[in-house]
Coordinates of C-alpha atoms in Angstrom, one line a residue:
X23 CA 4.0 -50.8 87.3
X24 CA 5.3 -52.4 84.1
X25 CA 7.7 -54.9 84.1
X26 CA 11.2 -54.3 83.2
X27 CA 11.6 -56.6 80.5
X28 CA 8.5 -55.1 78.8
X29 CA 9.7 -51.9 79.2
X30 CA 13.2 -52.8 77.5
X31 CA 11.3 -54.2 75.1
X32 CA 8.9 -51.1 73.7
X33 CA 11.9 -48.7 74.1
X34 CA 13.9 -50.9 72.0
X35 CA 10.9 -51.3 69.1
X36 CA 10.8 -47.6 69.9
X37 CA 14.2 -47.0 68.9
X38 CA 14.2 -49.1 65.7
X39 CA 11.3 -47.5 64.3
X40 CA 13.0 -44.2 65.2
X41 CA 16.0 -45.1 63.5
X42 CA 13.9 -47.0 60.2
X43 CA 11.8 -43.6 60.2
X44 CA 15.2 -41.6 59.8
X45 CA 16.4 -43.7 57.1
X46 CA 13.2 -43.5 54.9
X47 CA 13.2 -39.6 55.6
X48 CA 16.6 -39.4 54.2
X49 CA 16.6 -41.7 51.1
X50 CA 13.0 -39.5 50.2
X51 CA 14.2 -36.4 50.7
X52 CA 17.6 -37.6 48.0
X53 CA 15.2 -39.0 45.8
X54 CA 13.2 -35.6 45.9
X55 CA 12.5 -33.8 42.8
X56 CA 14.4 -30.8 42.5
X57 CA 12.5 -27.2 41.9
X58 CA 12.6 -26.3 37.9
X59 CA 14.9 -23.5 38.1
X60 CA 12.9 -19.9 36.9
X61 CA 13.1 -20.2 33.4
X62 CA 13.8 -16.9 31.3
X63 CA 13.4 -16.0 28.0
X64 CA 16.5 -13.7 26.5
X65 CA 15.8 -10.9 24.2
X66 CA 18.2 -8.6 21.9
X67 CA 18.2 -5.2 20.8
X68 CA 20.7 -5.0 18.1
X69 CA 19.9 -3.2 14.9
X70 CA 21.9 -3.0 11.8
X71 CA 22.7 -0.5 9.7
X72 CA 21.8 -1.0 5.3
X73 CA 22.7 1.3 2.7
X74 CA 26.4 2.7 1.0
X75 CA 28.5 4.2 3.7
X76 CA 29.1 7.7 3.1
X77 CA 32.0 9.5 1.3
X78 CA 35.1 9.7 4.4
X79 CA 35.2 13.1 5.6
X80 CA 38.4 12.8 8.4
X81 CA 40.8 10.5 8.7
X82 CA 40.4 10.6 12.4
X83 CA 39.1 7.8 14.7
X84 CA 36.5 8.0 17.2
X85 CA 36.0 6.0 20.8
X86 CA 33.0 5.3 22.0
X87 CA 33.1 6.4 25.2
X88 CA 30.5 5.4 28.8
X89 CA 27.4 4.8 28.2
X90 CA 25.1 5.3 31.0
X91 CA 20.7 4.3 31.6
X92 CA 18.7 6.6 33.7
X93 CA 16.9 3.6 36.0
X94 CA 14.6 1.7 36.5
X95 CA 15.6 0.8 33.0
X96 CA 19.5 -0.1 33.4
X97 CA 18.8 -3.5 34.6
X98 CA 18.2 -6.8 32.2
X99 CA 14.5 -7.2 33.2
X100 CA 11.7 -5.7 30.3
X101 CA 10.1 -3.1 31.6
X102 CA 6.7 -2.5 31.3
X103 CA 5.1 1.3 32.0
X104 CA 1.6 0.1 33.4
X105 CA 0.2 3.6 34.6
X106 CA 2.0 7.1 35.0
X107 CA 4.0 6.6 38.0
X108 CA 3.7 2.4 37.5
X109 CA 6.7 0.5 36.0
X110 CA 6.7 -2.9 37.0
X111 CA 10.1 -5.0 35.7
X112 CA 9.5 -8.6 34.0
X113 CA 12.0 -11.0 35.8
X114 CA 10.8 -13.5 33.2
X115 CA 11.8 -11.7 30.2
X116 CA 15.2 -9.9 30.5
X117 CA 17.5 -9.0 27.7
X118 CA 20.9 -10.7 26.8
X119 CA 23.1 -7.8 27.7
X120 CA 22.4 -4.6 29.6
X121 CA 20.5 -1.8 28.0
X122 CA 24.2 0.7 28.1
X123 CA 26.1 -2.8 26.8
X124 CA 23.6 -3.3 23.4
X125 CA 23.3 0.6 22.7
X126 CA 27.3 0.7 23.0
X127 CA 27.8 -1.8 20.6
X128 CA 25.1 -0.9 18.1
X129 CA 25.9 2.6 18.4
X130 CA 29.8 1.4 17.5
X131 CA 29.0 -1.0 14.5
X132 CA 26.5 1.3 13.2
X133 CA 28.7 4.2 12.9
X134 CA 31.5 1.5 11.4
X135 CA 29.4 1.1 8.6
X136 CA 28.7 4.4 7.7
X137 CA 32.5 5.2 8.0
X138 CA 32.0 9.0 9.1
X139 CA 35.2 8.5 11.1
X140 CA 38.6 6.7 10.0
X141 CA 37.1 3.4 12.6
X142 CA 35.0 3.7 16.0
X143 CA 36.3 2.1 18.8
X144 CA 35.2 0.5 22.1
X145 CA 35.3 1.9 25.4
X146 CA 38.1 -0.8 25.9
X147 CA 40.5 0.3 23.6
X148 CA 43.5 1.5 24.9
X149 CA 43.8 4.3 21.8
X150 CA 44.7 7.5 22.9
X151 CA 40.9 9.4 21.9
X152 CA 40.8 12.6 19.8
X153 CA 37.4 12.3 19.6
X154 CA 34.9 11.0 22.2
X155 CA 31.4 10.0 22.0
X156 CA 29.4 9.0 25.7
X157 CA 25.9 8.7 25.5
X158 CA 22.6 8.5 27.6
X159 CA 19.8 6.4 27.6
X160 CA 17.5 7.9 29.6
X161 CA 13.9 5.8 27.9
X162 CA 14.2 2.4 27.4
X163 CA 10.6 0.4 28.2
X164 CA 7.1 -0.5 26.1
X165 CA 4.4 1.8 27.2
X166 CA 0.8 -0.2 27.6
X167 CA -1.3 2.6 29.3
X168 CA -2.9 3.4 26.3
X169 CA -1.6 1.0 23.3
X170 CA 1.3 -0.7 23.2
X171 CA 5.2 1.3 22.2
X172 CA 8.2 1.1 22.7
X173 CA 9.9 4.0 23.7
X174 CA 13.9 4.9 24.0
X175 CA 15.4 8.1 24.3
X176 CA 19.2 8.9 24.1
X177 CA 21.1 11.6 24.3
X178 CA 24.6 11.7 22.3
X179 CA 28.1 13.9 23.7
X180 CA 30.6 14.1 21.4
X181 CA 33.2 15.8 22.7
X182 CA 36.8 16.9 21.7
X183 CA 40.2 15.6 23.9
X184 CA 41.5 18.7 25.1
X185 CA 42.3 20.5 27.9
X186 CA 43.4 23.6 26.8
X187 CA 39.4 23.6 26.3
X188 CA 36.7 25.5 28.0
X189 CA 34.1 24.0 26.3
X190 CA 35.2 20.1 24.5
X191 CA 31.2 19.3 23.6
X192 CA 31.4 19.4 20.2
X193 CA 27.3 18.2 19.7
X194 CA 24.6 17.4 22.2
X195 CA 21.7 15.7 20.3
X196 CA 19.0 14.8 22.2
X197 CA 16.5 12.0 20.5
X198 CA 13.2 10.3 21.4
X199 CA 11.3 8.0 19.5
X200 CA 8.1 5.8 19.9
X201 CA 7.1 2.8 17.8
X202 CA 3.5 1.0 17.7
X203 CA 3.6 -3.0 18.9
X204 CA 1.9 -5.3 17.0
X205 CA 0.8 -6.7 20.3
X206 CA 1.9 -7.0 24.2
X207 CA 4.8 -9.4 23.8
X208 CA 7.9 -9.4 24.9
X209 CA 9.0 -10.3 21.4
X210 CA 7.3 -6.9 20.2
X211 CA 8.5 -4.9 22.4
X212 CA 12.0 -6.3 21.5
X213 CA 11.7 -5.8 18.2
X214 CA 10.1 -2.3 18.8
X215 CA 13.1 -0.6 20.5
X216 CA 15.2 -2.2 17.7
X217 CA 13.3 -0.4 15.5
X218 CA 13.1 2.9 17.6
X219 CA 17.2 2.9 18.3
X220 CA 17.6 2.3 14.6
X221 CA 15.5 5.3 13.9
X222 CA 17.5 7.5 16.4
X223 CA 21.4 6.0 14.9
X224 CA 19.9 7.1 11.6
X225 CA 19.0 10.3 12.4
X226 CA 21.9 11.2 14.1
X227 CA 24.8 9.5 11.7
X228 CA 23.1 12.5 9.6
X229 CA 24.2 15.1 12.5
X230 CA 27.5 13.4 13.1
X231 CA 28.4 13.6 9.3
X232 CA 28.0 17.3 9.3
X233 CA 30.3 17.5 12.7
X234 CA 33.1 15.5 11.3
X235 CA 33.6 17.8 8.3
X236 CA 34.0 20.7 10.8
X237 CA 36.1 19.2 13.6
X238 CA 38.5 21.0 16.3
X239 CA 42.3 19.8 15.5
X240 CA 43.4 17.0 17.3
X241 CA 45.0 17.7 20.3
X242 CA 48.8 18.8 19.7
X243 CA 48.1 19.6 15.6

């Protein structure tokens, strides 16, 4: 049997180096490098209107009204179409606003420049509308099954404020456009939908012209 003393004695060493051992665990565990956080890139679809604004037709305003994505594309994640039922989402790469949030505000400045209406107004405004415009973006990803495109579809409503009204869809314009990518970047792809949504507002400012010379009365006039 051992000795009492000696047994003191190894359970007290024991419990030093137990309590040194906690004390070096927990200054290297503080002094631990922390994990990079996942590092994203940020990405904007924003295109701008050029050229002279076209003669004012109404003195009316418009209001931009909801704007809605068809999924998987109303997240912030690129997506990529990879095979015919394959879409796979880059966490890596997302854009700065949502898809409904950049084609809400392009669609608003762009139509501010052309001056069709009077002014366009956000969905915020708290204007009574006469006019409303909602839109759906039902495409909004870069194809690489074949070569690479960007592809966006939307769908404009505009649509008269009253309720006296069977029908208040003035227009329903449909659009769908596809532009070639100089490679597979994200930046392309970027880029390409600008260039595809730009190609869609231009087209339908044309449409949207010819409705505001033919409007309903505003509501009460």
């Amino acid at each position: 049997m051992m000795p009492m003393k000696t047994q003191v004695m190894k359970n007290s060493r024991l419990s030093k180096f137990t309590a040194v051992a906690f004390i070096v665990l927990a200054l290297s565990a503080c002094s631990l490098p922390k994990r990079p956080a996942l590092e994203t890139t940020s990405w904007m679809v924003a295109p701008e209107r050029t050229g002279a604004p076209y003669k004012p037709r109404t003195d009316v305003w418009l209001k931009m009204g909801s704007v809605s994505t068809a999924p998987p594309f109303d997240g912030k994640s690129l997506v990529y179409r990879l095979g015919d039922q394959r879409y796979e989402k880059d966490f890596y790469n997302i854009y700065s606003a949502l898809p409904n949030e950049m084609v809400s505000n392009a669609t608003r400045q762009w139509l501010n420049n052309a001056q069709i209406f009077s002014m366009t107004v956000g969905q915020g405004n708290s204007f009574f509308p006469y006019y409303i415009l909602q839109t759906s973006v039902e495409e909004f990803y870069g194809d690489y099954r074949v070569r690479p495109e960007a592809v966006v579809t939307v769908e404009f409503f505009l649509t008269a404020t009253d309720p006296q009204k069977r029908n208040p869809v003035i227009g329903k314009n449909r659009y769908s456009k596809r532009v070639a990518l100089k490679d597979n970047t994200p930046q392309a792809l970027a880029l390409g939908q600008q260039e595809a949504l730009a190609q869609i507002l231009k087209e339908y400012e044309v449409v949207l012209y010819k409705y505001a010379g033919n409007l309903p009365p505003p509501l009460g006039q």
